[in-house]
Short mmCIF file of C-alpha atoms and ligand atoms in Angstrom, two decimals:
data_model
loop_
_atom_site.label_atom_id
_atom_site.label_comp_id
_atom_site.label_asym_id
_atom_site.label_seq_id
_atom_site.Cartn_x
_atom_site.Cartn_y
_atom_site.Cartn_z
CA PRO A 23 -23.51 -26.19 31.67
CA SER A 24 -20.62 -25.75 33.17
CA SER A 25 -18.59 -28.34 31.52
CA PRO A 26 -18.02 -29.82 28.35
CA LEU A 27 -19.97 -33.02 29.19
CA TYR A 28 -23.78 -33.05 29.27
CA PRO A 29 -26.50 -33.67 30.50
CA VAL A 30 -25.11 -34.44 33.87
CA THR A 31 -28.01 -35.79 35.60
CA PRO A 32 -28.73 -38.23 38.37
CA SER A 33 -28.82 -41.98 38.47
CA ARG A 34 -26.58 -43.86 35.55
CA PRO A 35 -27.40 -40.86 32.84
CA PRO A 36 -25.19 -41.45 29.52
CA SER A 37 -22.55 -38.69 29.53
CA THR A 38 -21.72 -37.05 26.15
CA VAL A 39 -18.59 -35.44 24.89
CA SER A 40 -18.83 -32.80 22.34
CA TYR A 41 -15.70 -32.62 19.89
CA VAL A 42 -14.51 -30.87 16.72
CA GLU A 43 -14.82 -32.95 13.74
CA ARG A 44 -12.98 -32.29 9.98
CA ALA A 45 -15.10 -31.96 7.27
CA ARG A 46 -14.84 -31.24 3.60
CA GLN A 47 -13.03 -28.01 2.49
CA HIS A 48 -11.71 -26.57 5.73
CA ARG A 49 -15.04 -27.00 7.41
CA TRP A 50 -15.27 -28.18 10.96
CA ARG A 51 -18.31 -29.38 12.64
CA CYS A 52 -19.33 -30.40 16.16
CA SER A 53 -20.10 -33.91 17.11
CA ASP A 54 -20.61 -35.75 19.85
CA VAL A 55 -19.88 -39.32 21.70
CA THR A 56 -22.20 -40.46 24.28
CA PHE A 57 -20.40 -42.87 27.22
CA HIS A 58 -22.65 -45.20 29.10
CA CYS A 59 -21.10 -46.24 32.30
CA SER A 60 -22.72 -48.73 34.88
CA ASP A 61 -19.91 -47.88 37.40
CA GLY A 62 -21.26 -44.15 38.56
CA ALA A 63 -17.75 -43.74 40.95
CA LEU A 64 -15.78 -44.51 37.54
CA ARG A 65 -18.15 -42.33 35.35
CA GLN A 66 -17.78 -39.51 37.92
CA GLN A 67 -13.51 -39.78 37.75
CA TRP A 68 -14.07 -39.59 34.01
CA ILE A 69 -15.83 -36.43 33.78
CA GLN A 70 -13.70 -35.04 36.62
CA THR A 71 -10.60 -35.76 34.79
CA ILE A 72 -11.87 -34.25 31.20
CA ARG A 73 -13.28 -31.47 33.12
CA GLU A 74 -9.56 -30.73 34.63
CA GLN A 75 -7.72 -31.31 31.40
CA LEU A 76 -10.22 -28.76 29.58
CA THR A 77 -9.84 -26.15 32.47
CA ALA A 78 -5.95 -26.41 31.83
CA LEU A 79 -6.19 -25.20 28.59
CA THR A 80 -5.44 -21.46 29.19
CA SER A 81 -5.90 -20.70 25.45
CA ARG A 82 -9.29 -21.21 25.50
CA PRO A 83 -11.39 -17.89 25.92
CA LYS A 84 -13.93 -17.81 28.78
CA HIS A 85 -15.70 -14.32 28.32
CA LEU A 86 -16.40 -12.97 25.30
CA LEU A 87 -17.54 -9.49 24.00
CA VAL A 88 -19.53 -9.88 20.78
CA TYR A 89 -20.79 -7.61 18.35
CA ILE A 90 -23.30 -8.05 15.67
CA ASN A 91 -23.71 -5.99 12.45
CA PRO A 92 -27.56 -6.76 11.47
CA TYR A 93 -27.03 -4.87 7.96
CA GLY A 94 -24.15 -7.02 7.02
CA GLY A 95 -23.93 -8.83 3.70
CA LYS A 96 -27.24 -10.60 3.22
CA GLN A 97 -28.48 -9.15 6.74
CA GLN A 98 -28.26 -12.62 8.58
CA GLY A 99 -25.84 -11.83 11.17
CA GLU A 100 -28.54 -11.85 14.07
CA CYS A 101 -29.83 -15.21 12.76
CA ILE A 102 -26.51 -16.85 12.37
CA TYR A 103 -25.32 -15.92 15.80
CA GLU A 104 -28.66 -17.08 17.53
CA GLN A 105 -29.00 -20.39 15.81
CA LYS A 106 -25.59 -21.48 14.92
CA VAL A 107 -22.65 -19.70 17.42
CA ALA A 108 -24.58 -18.75 20.31
CA PRO A 109 -25.76 -22.49 21.24
CA LEU A 110 -21.98 -23.88 20.52
CA PHE A 111 -20.58 -21.24 23.14
CA ALA A 112 -22.55 -22.22 25.84
CA CYS A 113 -22.03 -25.55 25.20
CA ALA A 114 -18.26 -24.77 25.71
CA SER A 115 -19.25 -22.85 28.72
CA ILE A 116 -18.14 -19.51 27.21
CA SER A 117 -20.17 -16.58 28.74
CA THR A 118 -20.95 -13.66 26.50
CA ASP A 119 -21.94 -10.06 26.20
CA VAL A 120 -23.66 -9.40 22.88
CA ILE A 121 -24.00 -5.90 21.62
CA VAL A 122 -26.46 -5.62 18.14
CA THR A 123 -24.70 -2.65 16.44
CA GLU A 124 -27.13 0.61 15.97
CA HIS A 125 -25.19 2.69 13.40
CA ALA A 126 -21.80 2.17 11.52
CA ASN A 127 -18.95 2.74 13.74
CA HIS A 128 -20.86 1.71 16.69
CA ALA A 129 -18.48 -1.37 17.52
CA ARG A 130 -15.48 0.68 16.74
CA ASP A 131 -16.17 3.72 19.02
CA HIS A 132 -17.28 1.45 21.60
CA LEU A 133 -14.08 -0.39 21.71
CA LYS A 134 -12.08 2.57 21.48
CA THR A 135 -13.69 4.56 24.67
CA GLU A 136 -16.05 2.46 26.80
CA ALA A 137 -15.58 -1.21 26.63
CA GLU A 138 -14.24 -2.81 29.64
CA LEU A 139 -11.69 -4.92 27.92
CA LYS A 140 -10.12 -6.48 30.91
CA LYS A 141 -13.22 -8.47 31.56
CA TYR A 142 -12.84 -10.33 28.58
CA ASP A 143 -10.64 -12.91 26.72
CA GLY A 144 -11.62 -11.73 23.09
CA VAL A 145 -13.85 -9.84 21.05
CA VAL A 146 -16.01 -11.45 18.34
CA CYS A 147 -17.60 -9.81 15.45
CA VAL A 148 -20.57 -11.21 13.73
CA GLY A 149 -20.34 -9.42 9.85
CA GLY A 150 -17.86 -8.75 7.04
CA ASP A 151 -14.75 -7.54 6.26
CA GLY A 152 -16.26 -3.88 7.20
CA MET A 153 -17.35 -5.09 10.60
CA PHE A 154 -13.93 -6.70 11.18
CA SER A 155 -12.18 -3.74 10.07
CA GLU A 156 -14.34 -1.54 13.03
CA ILE A 157 -13.15 -3.63 15.36
CA VAL A 158 -9.75 -3.74 14.47
CA HIS A 159 -9.83 0.15 14.44
CA GLY A 160 -11.48 0.18 18.04
CA LEU A 161 -8.64 -2.18 19.28
CA VAL A 162 -5.51 -0.87 17.81
CA SER A 163 -6.69 2.63 18.65
CA ARG A 164 -7.48 2.08 22.23
CA THR A 165 -4.25 -0.01 22.73
CA GLN A 166 -2.07 2.75 21.45
CA ARG A 167 -3.95 5.48 23.48
CA ASP A 168 -3.36 3.28 26.75
CA ASN A 169 0.27 3.21 25.98
CA GLY A 170 0.77 6.46 24.70
CA VAL A 171 1.72 5.94 21.21
CA ASP A 172 0.83 8.81 18.42
CA GLN A 173 -1.28 7.19 15.77
CA ASN A 174 -0.32 10.13 13.50
CA SER A 175 3.47 9.53 13.32
CA PRO A 176 4.14 7.01 10.19
CA GLU A 177 7.52 5.97 11.67
CA GLU A 178 5.90 5.05 15.19
CA LYS A 179 6.17 1.50 16.07
CA LEU A 180 2.85 0.50 16.89
CA VAL A 181 2.08 -1.70 20.26
CA PRO A 182 0.04 -5.28 19.40
CA CYS A 183 -3.37 -5.70 20.94
CA SER A 184 -3.46 -8.59 23.54
CA LEU A 185 -6.85 -9.46 22.75
CA ARG A 186 -7.50 -11.96 20.03
CA ILE A 187 -10.37 -11.30 17.57
CA GLY A 188 -12.85 -13.82 15.99
CA ILE A 189 -14.88 -13.52 12.94
CA ILE A 190 -18.29 -14.96 12.38
CA PRO A 191 -18.72 -14.55 8.66
CA ALA A 192 -21.85 -12.82 7.76
CA GLY A 193 -20.68 -10.32 5.06
CA SER A 194 -20.59 -9.63 1.33
CA THR A 195 -16.71 -10.72 0.92
CA ASP A 196 -15.63 -12.05 4.04
CA CYS A 197 -11.89 -12.05 2.87
CA ILE A 198 -10.23 -12.09 6.24
CA CYS A 199 -12.35 -15.00 7.40
CA TYR A 200 -11.70 -17.04 4.27
CA ALA A 201 -7.86 -16.33 4.13
CA THR A 202 -7.19 -17.16 7.82
CA VAL A 203 -9.74 -20.20 7.84
CA GLY A 204 -10.16 -21.57 4.59
CA ILE A 205 -13.85 -21.03 4.40
CA ASN A 206 -16.38 -18.75 5.34
CA ASP A 207 -18.78 -20.64 7.64
CA PRO A 208 -19.88 -19.46 10.60
CA VAL A 209 -19.59 -22.85 12.68
CA THR A 210 -16.45 -23.46 11.62
CA SER A 211 -15.10 -20.01 12.81
CA ALA A 212 -16.94 -20.41 15.99
CA LEU A 213 -15.14 -23.84 16.84
CA HIS A 214 -11.78 -22.23 15.84
CA VAL A 215 -12.90 -19.66 18.79
CA ILE A 216 -14.03 -22.34 21.11
CA VAL A 217 -10.52 -24.54 20.81
CA GLY A 218 -8.83 -20.98 21.45
CA ASP A 219 -6.81 -20.90 17.85
CA SER A 220 -4.33 -18.17 17.57
CA GLN A 221 -3.25 -16.78 14.16
CA PRO A 222 -1.08 -13.27 14.70
CA MET A 223 -1.86 -10.75 11.57
CA ASP A 224 0.07 -7.85 9.96
CA VAL A 225 -1.54 -4.52 9.98
CA CYS A 226 -1.01 -1.56 7.56
CA SER A 227 -0.93 1.97 8.80
CA VAL A 228 -1.99 4.58 6.23
CA HIS A 229 -1.10 8.14 6.52
CA HIS A 230 -1.49 11.53 4.51
CA ASN A 231 1.16 14.43 5.29
CA ASN A 232 1.98 13.04 8.78
CA THR A 233 -1.99 12.74 9.32
CA PHE A 234 -3.40 8.78 10.21
CA LEU A 235 -5.79 7.83 7.91
CA ARG A 236 -6.91 4.11 8.85
CA TYR A 237 -5.47 0.74 8.90
CA SER A 238 -5.86 -1.78 6.35
CA ILE A 239 -5.64 -5.53 6.89
CA SER A 240 -6.47 -7.08 3.64
CA LEU A 241 -6.29 -4.82 0.39
CA LEU A 242 -5.40 -1.33 -0.28
CA GLY A 243 -6.31 -0.88 -3.86
CA TYR A 244 -6.20 2.48 -6.31
CA GLY A 245 -7.57 2.52 -9.60
CA PHE A 246 -9.61 -0.52 -10.61
CA TYR A 247 -10.64 -1.63 -6.86
CA GLY A 248 -10.98 1.94 -5.96
CA ASP A 249 -13.49 2.94 -8.56
CA VAL A 250 -15.24 -0.80 -8.30
CA LEU A 251 -15.85 0.45 -4.53
CA ALA A 252 -16.90 3.66 -5.04
CA ASP A 253 -19.47 2.94 -7.61
CA SER A 254 -20.52 0.00 -5.61
CA GLU A 255 -21.23 2.13 -2.39
CA ARG A 256 -24.23 4.01 -4.25
CA LYS A 257 -25.53 0.51 -4.85
CA ARG A 258 -25.84 -0.85 -0.96
CA TRP A 259 -29.30 -1.45 -1.81
CA MET A 260 -27.95 -4.53 -4.58
CA GLY A 261 -26.28 -6.67 -1.57
CA PRO A 262 -23.35 -8.90 -2.23
CA ALA A 263 -24.38 -8.45 -6.58
CA ARG A 264 -23.33 -4.97 -6.28
CA TYR A 265 -19.66 -5.82 -6.67
CA ASP A 266 -19.78 -7.84 -9.67
CA PHE A 267 -22.25 -4.95 -11.40
CA SER A 268 -19.89 -2.00 -10.26
CA GLY A 269 -16.87 -4.65 -11.27
CA PHE A 270 -18.57 -5.04 -14.94
CA LYS A 271 -19.30 -1.36 -15.08
CA THR A 272 -15.70 -0.17 -13.92
CA PHE A 273 -13.96 -2.68 -16.39
CA LEU A 274 -15.84 -1.36 -19.26
CA THR A 275 -15.07 2.15 -18.35
CA HIS A 276 -11.27 1.16 -18.48
CA HIS A 277 -9.82 4.30 -16.73
CA HIS A 278 -5.98 4.80 -16.09
CA TYR A 279 -4.28 6.95 -13.43
CA GLU A 280 -1.03 8.47 -13.57
CA GLY A 281 1.60 8.83 -10.64
CA ALA A 282 4.42 7.52 -8.98
CA VAL A 283 4.74 4.56 -6.35
CA SER A 284 7.98 4.54 -4.25
CA PHE A 285 8.67 1.65 -2.21
CA LEU A 286 10.95 -0.45 0.39
CA PRO A 287 11.61 -3.76 -0.94
CA ALA A 288 11.65 -6.45 1.77
CA THR A 289 14.94 -8.02 0.77
CA ASP A 290 15.81 -9.77 3.77
CA ILE A 291 12.73 -12.61 3.68
CA LEU A 292 12.77 -15.84 2.50
CA GLY A 293 9.38 -15.64 0.04
CA THR A 294 8.18 -13.93 -2.89
CA PRO A 295 5.05 -13.04 -4.34
CA ARG A 296 5.90 -15.60 -7.07
CA ASP A 297 6.53 -18.50 -4.71
CA LYS A 298 4.27 -21.66 -5.45
CA THR A 299 3.92 -22.16 -1.99
CA ARG A 300 1.17 -20.77 -0.05
CA CYS A 301 0.91 -19.55 3.38
CA ARG A 302 -0.49 -22.50 5.53
CA ALA A 303 -0.92 -23.45 9.21
CA GLY A 304 1.91 -24.38 11.20
CA PRO A 305 5.32 -24.06 10.69
CA ASN A 306 6.19 -21.86 7.52
CA LEU A 307 7.75 -18.77 6.38
CA CYS A 308 5.28 -16.56 8.08
CA PHE A 309 7.46 -14.82 10.92
CA CYS A 310 8.65 -11.08 11.64
CA SER A 311 12.14 -10.76 10.37
CA ILE A 312 14.30 -7.83 11.15
CA PRO A 313 15.72 -5.80 8.37
CA GLU A 314 19.59 -6.54 8.86
CA TYR A 315 20.61 -3.57 6.37
CA GLU A 316 19.26 -0.32 4.83
CA VAL A 317 17.72 -0.94 1.20
CA GLY A 318 17.08 1.42 -1.08
CA TRP A 319 13.74 2.73 -2.23
CA GLY A 320 12.42 1.56 -5.71
CA VAL A 321 10.42 4.20 -7.95
CA VAL A 322 7.93 3.07 -10.44
CA ARG A 323 6.45 5.74 -12.68
CA GLY A 324 3.49 5.92 -15.21
CA LYS A 325 0.11 5.04 -16.21
CA PHE A 326 -1.84 2.11 -14.16
CA LEU A 327 -5.09 0.57 -14.21
CA ALA A 328 -4.53 -0.71 -10.66
CA ILE A 329 -2.13 -0.29 -7.69
CA ASN A 330 -3.15 -2.96 -5.27
CA ALA A 331 -1.03 -3.75 -1.92
CA ALA A 332 -2.58 -7.17 -0.88
CA SER A 333 -1.02 -7.90 3.10
CA MET A 334 -2.75 -11.16 2.85
CA SER A 335 -3.49 -13.28 -0.07
CA CYS A 336 -7.07 -12.08 -0.42
CA ALA A 337 -8.37 -15.19 -1.31
CA CYS A 338 -12.45 -14.96 -1.01
CA PRO A 339 -15.04 -17.08 -3.01
CA ARG A 340 -14.78 -14.67 -6.31
CA SER A 341 -10.84 -15.65 -6.37
CA PRO A 342 -10.12 -18.70 -4.33
CA MET A 343 -6.33 -18.08 -4.54
CA GLY A 344 -6.74 -14.37 -4.06
CA LEU A 345 -4.99 -11.24 -5.31
CA SER A 346 -1.86 -12.53 -4.33
CA PRO A 347 -1.71 -16.17 -3.64
CA ALA A 348 1.52 -16.41 -2.06
CA ALA A 349 1.52 -13.46 0.22
CA HIS A 350 1.66 -14.33 3.95
CA LEU A 351 -0.68 -13.25 7.09
CA ALA A 352 2.17 -12.50 9.36
CA ASP A 353 5.61 -11.51 7.89
CA GLY A 354 5.42 -7.73 7.72
CA THR A 355 5.15 -7.39 4.46
CA THR A 356 2.48 -6.04 1.82
CA ASP A 357 2.41 -7.62 -1.86
CA LEU A 358 2.50 -4.17 -3.99
CA ILE A 359 0.82 -5.17 -7.50
CA LEU A 360 1.34 -2.53 -10.10
CA VAL A 361 -0.80 -3.21 -13.36
CA ARG A 362 0.14 -0.55 -16.04
CA LYS A 363 -2.52 0.74 -18.72
CA CYS A 364 -3.01 -2.17 -20.91
CA SER A 365 -5.95 -3.10 -23.51
CA ARG A 366 -8.95 -4.16 -22.01
CA PHE A 367 -8.58 -7.67 -23.46
CA ASN A 368 -5.18 -8.12 -21.57
CA PHE A 369 -6.79 -6.57 -18.29
CA LEU A 370 -9.60 -9.19 -18.82
CA ARG A 371 -6.94 -12.00 -19.47
CA HIS A 372 -5.12 -10.44 -15.84
CA LEU A 373 -8.78 -10.54 -14.04
CA LEU A 374 -9.64 -14.02 -15.20
CA ARG A 375 -6.65 -15.67 -13.87
CA HIS A 376 -7.63 -14.37 -10.58
CA THR A 377 -10.59 -17.31 -11.16
CA SER A 378 -8.04 -20.03 -11.78
CA LYS A 379 -4.56 -21.36 -10.96
CA ASP A 380 -2.92 -19.36 -13.59
CA ASP A 381 -0.17 -16.78 -12.48
CA GLN A 382 -1.67 -13.29 -13.11
CA PHE A 383 1.69 -11.88 -12.45
CA ASP A 384 3.19 -13.45 -15.46
CA MET A 385 2.25 -10.66 -18.05
CA THR A 386 4.21 -7.81 -19.24
CA PHE A 387 1.92 -5.15 -18.14
CA VAL A 388 1.96 -6.39 -14.58
CA GLU A 389 4.85 -6.30 -11.70
CA VAL A 390 5.08 -7.24 -8.02
CA HIS A 391 6.89 -6.47 -5.43
CA ARG A 392 6.79 -7.73 -1.61
CA VAL A 393 7.50 -4.17 0.58
CA ARG A 394 7.75 -3.25 4.18
CA ARG A 395 6.56 0.48 3.21
CA PHE A 396 5.43 2.40 -0.06
CA ARG A 397 3.94 5.84 -0.99
CA PHE A 398 1.66 6.63 -3.84
CA THR A 399 1.59 10.45 -5.41
CA PRO A 400 -0.59 10.87 -7.97
CA ARG A 401 0.72 13.05 -11.12
CA HIS A 402 -0.71 16.78 -10.88
CA CYS A 403 -0.83 16.77 -7.04
CA GLN A 404 2.50 17.05 -4.30
CA ASN A 405 0.73 19.27 -2.09
CA ASP A 406 -1.75 19.84 0.52
CA SER A 407 -4.51 21.38 -1.77
CA GLU A 408 -4.93 18.06 -3.28
CA LEU A 409 -8.20 17.85 -2.15
CA ASP A 410 -9.20 21.38 -3.76
CA LEU A 411 -7.49 20.12 -6.84
CA ARG A 412 -9.56 16.76 -6.67
CA GLU A 413 -12.70 18.65 -6.34
CA ASN A 414 -11.85 21.35 -9.03
CA GLY A 415 -10.56 18.51 -11.26
CA LYS A 416 -13.76 16.53 -10.97
CA GLN A 417 -15.74 19.39 -12.11
CA LEU A 418 -13.15 20.32 -14.95
CA PHE A 419 -13.20 16.72 -15.94
CA SER A 420 -16.99 16.46 -15.93
CA GLN A 421 -17.31 19.78 -17.84
CA ILE A 422 -14.78 18.47 -20.46
CA CYS A 423 -16.56 15.49 -21.16
CA ARG A 424 -19.94 17.33 -21.62
CA ASP A 425 -18.43 19.51 -24.16
CA HIS A 426 -16.53 16.45 -25.96
CA PRO A 427 -18.92 13.31 -25.14
CA ALA A 428 -16.92 11.27 -27.12
CA CYS A 429 -13.59 11.76 -25.54
CA SER A 430 -12.03 8.72 -23.87
CA CYS A 431 -9.74 10.42 -21.22
CA SER A 432 -9.55 9.18 -17.71
CA PRO A 433 -9.80 11.49 -14.40
CA ALA A 434 -6.86 12.65 -12.83
CA TYR A 435 -7.73 10.58 -9.58
CA SER A 436 -9.12 7.51 -8.07
CA SER A 437 -9.90 6.62 -4.95
CA TRP A 438 -8.22 4.29 -2.30
CA ASN A 439 -10.10 1.43 -1.41
CA CYS A 440 -8.96 0.55 2.13
CA ASP A 441 -10.37 -2.71 2.94
CA GLY A 442 -13.82 -1.80 1.43
CA GLU A 443 -13.41 1.88 2.81
CA ILE A 444 -12.90 4.80 0.59
CA LEU A 445 -10.02 6.99 1.70
CA PRO A 446 -10.20 10.71 1.37
CA HIS A 447 -7.03 11.15 -0.18
CA ALA A 448 -5.13 9.70 -3.03
CA ALA A 449 -1.48 10.68 -1.78
CA ILE A 450 -0.72 8.23 0.93
CA GLU A 451 2.08 6.83 2.82
CA VAL A 452 1.76 2.99 4.03
CA GLY A 453 3.80 1.00 6.48
CA VAL A 454 3.20 -2.61 7.61
CA HIS A 455 3.30 -3.37 11.32
CA CYS A 456 4.11 -7.16 11.66
CA GLN A 457 1.70 -9.10 13.90
CA LEU A 458 -0.10 -6.48 15.40
CA ILE A 459 -3.37 -8.18 16.04
CA LYS A 460 -4.33 -11.70 16.80
CA LEU A 461 -7.20 -13.59 15.52
CA PHE A 462 -9.17 -16.66 16.75
CA ALA A 463 -7.47 -18.78 13.81
CA ARG A 464 -4.87 -20.84 12.80
CA GLY A 465 -4.14 -20.34 9.11
CA ILE A 466 -5.39 -22.61 6.40
CA GLU A 467 -4.96 -26.24 7.01
CA GLU A 468 -3.27 -28.68 4.29
CA GLN A 469 -5.68 -31.35 3.51
CA PRO A 470 -3.74 -34.24 5.52
CA LEU A 471 -3.80 -37.40 3.29
CA PHE A 472 -4.75 -39.79 6.69
CA GLU A 473 -6.99 -37.11 8.44
CA ASP A 474 -7.71 -39.00 11.57
CA LEU A 475 -4.11 -39.88 12.15
CA ALA A 476 -2.77 -36.50 11.25
CA ASN A 477 -5.24 -34.50 13.27
CA PRO A 478 -6.52 -36.10 16.32
CA PRO A 479 -10.30 -34.84 17.45
CA CYS A 480 -10.37 -32.20 19.87
CA ALA A 481 -12.72 -31.98 22.59
CA LEU A 482 -15.17 -29.06 23.38
C1 16C B 17 -14.08 -12.05 -15.35
C2 16C B 17 -13.97 -12.13 -13.43
C3 16C B 17 -12.95 -11.50 -13.20
C4 16C B 17 -12.94 -12.07 -11.91
C5 16C B 17 -11.74 -11.40 -10.97
C6 16C B 17 -11.93 -11.28 -9.56
C7 16C B 17 -11.01 -10.68 -8.91
C8 16C B 17 -11.68 -10.83 -7.38
C9 16C B 17 -10.72 -10.40 -6.37
C10 16C B 17 -11.29 -9.88 -5.24
C11 16C B 17 -10.29 -9.35 -4.16
C12 16C B 17 -11.04 -9.03 -3.03
C13 16C B 17 -10.49 -8.47 -2.02
C14 16C B 17 -11.00 -8.10 -0.62
C15 16C B 17 -11.03 -6.66 -0.64
C16 16C B 17 -11.88 -6.53 0.84
O1 16C B 17 -11.16 -6.00 1.70
C17 16C B 17 -13.04 -5.53 0.53
C18 16C B 17 -14.05 -5.33 1.78
O2 16C B 17 -14.59 -6.70 1.62
N1 16C B 17 -13.90 -5.70 -0.61
C19 16C B 17 -13.76 -5.30 -1.74
O3 16C B 17 -13.39 -4.37 -1.90
C20 16C B 17 -14.52 -5.78 -2.82
C21 16C B 17 -14.07 -5.79 -3.82
C22 16C B 17 -14.97 -6.59 -5.09
C23 16C B 17 -14.21 -6.48 -6.20
C24 16C B 17 -15.09 -7.54 -7.22
C25 16C B 17 -14.29 -7.37 -8.45
C26 16C B 17 -14.98 -7.88 -9.49
C27 16C B 17 -14.53 -7.60 -11.02
C28 16C B 17 -15.56 -8.48 -12.01
C29 16C B 17 -14.94 -8.02 -13.54
C30 16C B 17 -15.93 -8.48 -14.50
C31 16C B 17 -15.32 -7.90 -15.86
C32 16C B 17 -15.95 -8.92 -16.72
C33 16C B 17 -15.78 -8.62 -18.08
C34 16C B 17 -16.55 -9.31 -19.22
N1 ATP B 18 -25.92 -1.23 12.84
C1 ATP B 18 -25.57 -0.99 11.75
N2 ATP B 18 -26.18 -0.19 10.71
C2 ATP B 18 -25.45 -0.01 9.70
N3 ATP B 18 -24.23 0.14 9.51
C3 ATP B 18 -23.45 -0.73 10.17
C4 ATP B 18 -24.18 -1.09 11.37
N4 ATP B 18 -23.35 -1.76 11.85
C5 ATP B 18 -22.10 -1.83 11.06
N5 ATP B 18 -22.05 -0.94 10.05
C6 ATP B 18 -21.25 -0.81 8.66
O1 ATP B 18 -21.92 -1.67 7.91
C7 ATP B 18 -20.60 -1.98 7.14
C8 ATP B 18 -20.78 -3.07 6.34
O2 ATP B 18 -20.66 -4.25 7.18
P1 ATP B 18 -20.36 -5.74 6.88
O3 ATP B 18 -19.05 -5.40 6.84
O4 ATP B 18 -20.48 -6.19 7.90
O5 ATP B 18 -20.95 -6.05 5.98
P2 ATP B 18 -21.00 -6.11 4.17
O6 ATP B 18 -20.45 -4.65 3.62
O7 ATP B 18 -21.94 -6.46 3.37
O8 ATP B 18 -19.65 -7.23 3.83
P3 ATP B 18 -18.20 -6.81 3.24
O9 ATP B 18 -17.63 -5.62 4.10
O10 ATP B 18 -17.52 -8.45 3.56
O11 ATP B 18 -18.19 -6.91 2.21
C9 ATP B 18 -19.49 -1.91 8.04
O12 ATP B 18 -18.63 -0.79 7.40
C10 ATP B 18 -19.76 -1.35 9.23
O13 ATP B 18 -19.33 -0.12 9.64
CA1 CA B 19 2.16 -10.04 4.98
#
């Protein structure tokens, strides 16, 4: 159908208008209302007017490029798209080019080099956070190349991407979707695409020795989350449960890592990581401020169980408030959470607080800073031969452990978990790029007291 009204059949047919209705827990549903009109001319006038009103909404996409990961999460990507999303796009007169990916990085490389981006109003991915990360890497790299920007320079100002990205959740964690929409529900996400929502988001660039490594949108985690990921990658066959298994195992292993974290605090912003307010849809604290004066870098040295940088809350079904509940999606900062070496019992208390409303930062061994840039340097390693050292270190360590089975020392290095991908270097430099990308989302809406009055329905 080429209009939001259907069916449009001869003689006195009923005319149906589809619209968005809010349901529980941030879910959106498609409903319809059927009108009967005995006066054919009046009916036609109504149809014409509604069509014109909808066409005038330029923020709504008309052509989308869709990538489906058939192997993400519970391997339901294709089925979710065909059954739940494609019919809605068709109903809203959105045309699509669909690519089912054949290998990892297929979507990234297609976007980077081949895709004819001018044809589209947006890119949609069906998968988890890993698939979204592929789309971001493809689009951001393509935009920098097209604009002659060198990604390898950590100080370079990156050019924002013009195409919006939609996420149809079909992964294991879906934390980007959860934190930008409030729920990981394919129909809700499809409806946010259809109504043409727009949510800007920060992107962190990660460098090692003036070489670009990766972008991060949600979590950069060294120590605990790096070790959980490294272990869970060997257990992909377990599906989403691999994270709980590896989480439990890593918790028991209780390794700590020594190093120095230096950071540039964001002092000229309104919010702090300890705020009780949350990043919500509508006017809020979420904007890019320009630093007014130079502030000095802070340095924290020590032994850490975890070093986490959360550029957004990282709320997900496992942790409904997230790693940094007050983090903002698009304020140009990341919340640097440093968890110093402590007892297993205390670390468990800290982890448990992620599952409730209790403050996980209110503990003597945890500190949190809202920053614009940071660097991490592991102890024993300040030069280029880090990787060699790392390999030798691993061999040495396993040898020592074989010789002394009861020893409880930690290995020298962990890995960085960069949005679910393992980085090859421990020493990294990170900078936040304010509002580099845009999503088909609007942030999490407060649940209004009188839903119907505060949020009028929206026709498809
Ligand atoms: C006692 C329960 C404590 C539960 C504490 C839960 C905190 C969970 C916080 C989750 C934050 C997810 C951040 C998202 C990162 C994504 O960019 C990335 C890509 O999808 N996902 C992961 O790396 C996937 C990372 C998944 C990490 C799961 C960690 C699970 C920890 C379980 C610890 C169990 C200890 C039990 C001791 C008896
Ligand atoms: N056709 C494919 N075959 C194998 N791997 C793929 C394919 N398409 C994409 N991938 C890769 O699969 C990885 C995981 O995908 P995805 O993010 O969709 O699911 P997930 O890992 O289960 O979820 P999450 O990232 O939320 O934990 C991604 O890193 C992506 O690069
Ligand atoms: Ca942020």
